């Protein structure tokens, strides 16, 4: 187990050093993807209000309750972030301590994509791909472990499936 920890530390530090030269691109992409999802959710709710009222309450209630539950789980797990564990400066600037598992950014992106999937299948699938890009950026940016974003992605989709029941 100690050997595995040493290998992981070397990989994260090496990855961080490799991607530092692309810091501006990574930070910009991360901000852009995050803004896209933050803008799309209220627009999706507005669309549902105007065109598909029967889906509106579910599209507010399911993400809201899911996010509260996710926040509780994150606090209970209190997993440290890669930059706390391996002591390096993350590419995506963040001063938050712990609460790394699961990734709330990736979870939220998947859940918003699932809301949009109700509206348009192709658009929803494109957003799920964009959520995957967000997951990669969060790992490359040094603010999450791979397992954090994988669990966030799966949890976002699982909670999003409740929208279709």
PDB file of N, CA and C in Angstrom, residues 6 30 36 39 64 78 85 88 93 97 103 106 116 119 127 129 131 135 145 149-150:
ATOM      1  N   UNK A   6       3.266   5.991  -2.963  1.00  0.00           N
ATOM      2  CA  UNK A   6       4.444   6.689  -3.499  1.00  0.00           C
ATOM      3  C   UNK A   6       4.317   6.855  -5.011  1.00  0.00           C
ATOM      4  N   UNK A  30     -11.859  25.074 -17.893  1.00  0.00           N
ATOM      5  CA  UNK A  30     -12.596  24.718 -16.689  1.00  0.00           C
ATOM      6  C   UNK A  30     -13.650  25.777 -16.363  1.00  0.00           C
ATOM      7  N   UNK A  36     -21.001  27.210 -18.629  1.00  0.00           N
ATOM      8  CA  UNK A  36     -21.992  26.636 -19.540  1.00  0.00           C
ATOM      9  C   UNK A  36     -23.076  25.921 -18.740  1.00  0.00           C
ATOM     10  N   UNK A  39     -25.263  28.296 -16.639  1.00  0.00           N
ATOM     11  CA  UNK A  39     -26.205  29.057 -17.462  1.00  0.00           C
ATOM     12  C   UNK A  39     -27.319  28.149 -18.013  1.00  0.00           C
ATOM     13  N   UNK A  64     -32.156  19.324  -6.570  1.00  0.00           N
ATOM     14  CA  UNK A  64     -32.009  19.987  -5.270  1.00  0.00           C
ATOM     15  C   UNK A  64     -31.761  19.005  -4.147  1.00  0.00           C
ATOM     16  N   UNK A  78     -15.097  13.681   4.019  1.00  0.00           N
ATOM     17  CA  UNK A  78     -14.018  14.666   4.258  1.00  0.00           C
ATOM     18  C   UNK A  78     -12.690  14.243   3.630  1.00  0.00           C
ATOM     19  N   UNK A  85      -2.849  16.239  -0.179  1.00  0.00           N
ATOM     20  CA  UNK A  85      -2.187  14.965   0.092  1.00  0.00           C
ATOM     21  C   UNK A  85      -0.735  14.991  -0.381  1.00  0.00           C
ATOM     22  N   UNK A  88       1.367  20.043  -3.590  1.00  0.00           N
ATOM     23  CA  UNK A  88       1.759  20.771  -4.790  1.00  0.00           C
ATOM     24  C   UNK A  88       0.738  21.865  -5.043  1.00  0.00           C
ATOM     25  N   UNK A  93      -6.768  27.039  -9.336  1.00  0.00           N
ATOM     26  CA  UNK A  93      -6.572  27.581  -7.994  1.00  0.00           C
ATOM     27  C   UNK A  93      -7.777  27.295  -7.113  1.00  0.00           C
ATOM     28  N   UNK A  97     -10.312  23.008   1.587  1.00  0.00           N
ATOM     29  CA  UNK A  97      -9.694  21.835   2.193  1.00  0.00           C
ATOM     30  C   UNK A  97     -10.732  20.726   2.255  1.00  0.00           C
ATOM     31  N   UNK A 103     -16.839  14.586  -6.594  1.00  0.00           N
ATOM     32  CA  UNK A 103     -16.739  15.920  -7.184  1.00  0.00           C
ATOM     33  C   UNK A 103     -18.125  16.526  -7.379  1.00  0.00           C
ATOM     34  N   UNK A 106     -18.599  17.840 -11.150  1.00  0.00           N
ATOM     35  CA  UNK A 106     -18.928  16.796 -12.118  1.00  0.00           C
ATOM     36  C   UNK A 106     -20.333  16.255 -11.851  1.00  0.00           C
ATOM     37  N   UNK A 116     -31.408  18.186 -19.137  1.00  0.00           N
ATOM     38  CA  UNK A 116     -31.476  18.569 -20.551  1.00  0.00           C
ATOM     39  C   UNK A 116     -31.775  17.368 -21.448  1.00  0.00           C
ATOM     40  N   UNK A 119     -35.257  17.090 -22.353  1.00  0.00           N
ATOM     41  CA  UNK A 119     -35.706  18.062 -23.350  1.00  0.00           C
ATOM     42  C   UNK A 119     -35.302  17.631 -24.753  1.00  0.00           C
ATOM     43  N   UNK A 127     -24.025  17.227 -23.609  1.00  0.00           N
ATOM     44  CA  UNK A 127     -23.705  17.765 -22.287  1.00  0.00           C
ATOM     45  C   UNK A 127     -23.071  16.711 -21.378  1.00  0.00           C
ATOM     46  N   UNK A 129     -21.077  14.451 -22.442  1.00  0.00           N
ATOM     47  CA  UNK A 129     -19.696  14.456 -22.923  1.00  0.00           C
ATOM     48  C   UNK A 129     -18.944  15.664 -22.356  1.00  0.00           C
ATOM     49  N   UNK A 131     -19.610  17.101 -19.564  1.00  0.00           N
ATOM     50  CA  UNK A 131     -19.396  16.787 -18.140  1.00  0.00           C
ATOM     51  C   UNK A 131     -18.167  15.895 -17.975  1.00  0.00           C
ATOM     52  N   UNK A 135     -14.715  16.553 -15.919  1.00  0.00           N
ATOM     53  CA  UNK A 135     -14.080  15.598 -15.006  1.00  0.00           C
ATOM     54  C   UNK A 135     -12.579  15.509 -15.266  1.00  0.00           C
ATOM     55  N   UNK A 145      -9.067  13.699  -7.315  1.00  0.00           N
ATOM     56  CA  UNK A 145      -8.544  12.400  -7.711  1.00  0.00           C
ATOM     57  C   UNK A 145      -9.469  11.832  -8.788  1.00  0.00           C
ATOM     58  N   UNK A 149     -13.975  12.111  -9.406  1.00  0.00           N
ATOM     59  CA  UNK A 149     -14.776  12.504 -10.568  1.00  0.00           C
ATOM     60  C   UNK A 149     -15.577  11.328 -11.116  1.00  0.00           C
ATOM     61  N   UNK A 150     -15.039  10.118 -11.012  1.00  0.00           N
ATOM     62  CA  UNK A 150     -15.785   8.939 -11.464  1.00  0.00           C
ATOM     63  C   UNK A 150     -17.037   8.765 -10.608  1.00  0.00           C
TER      64      UNK A 150
END
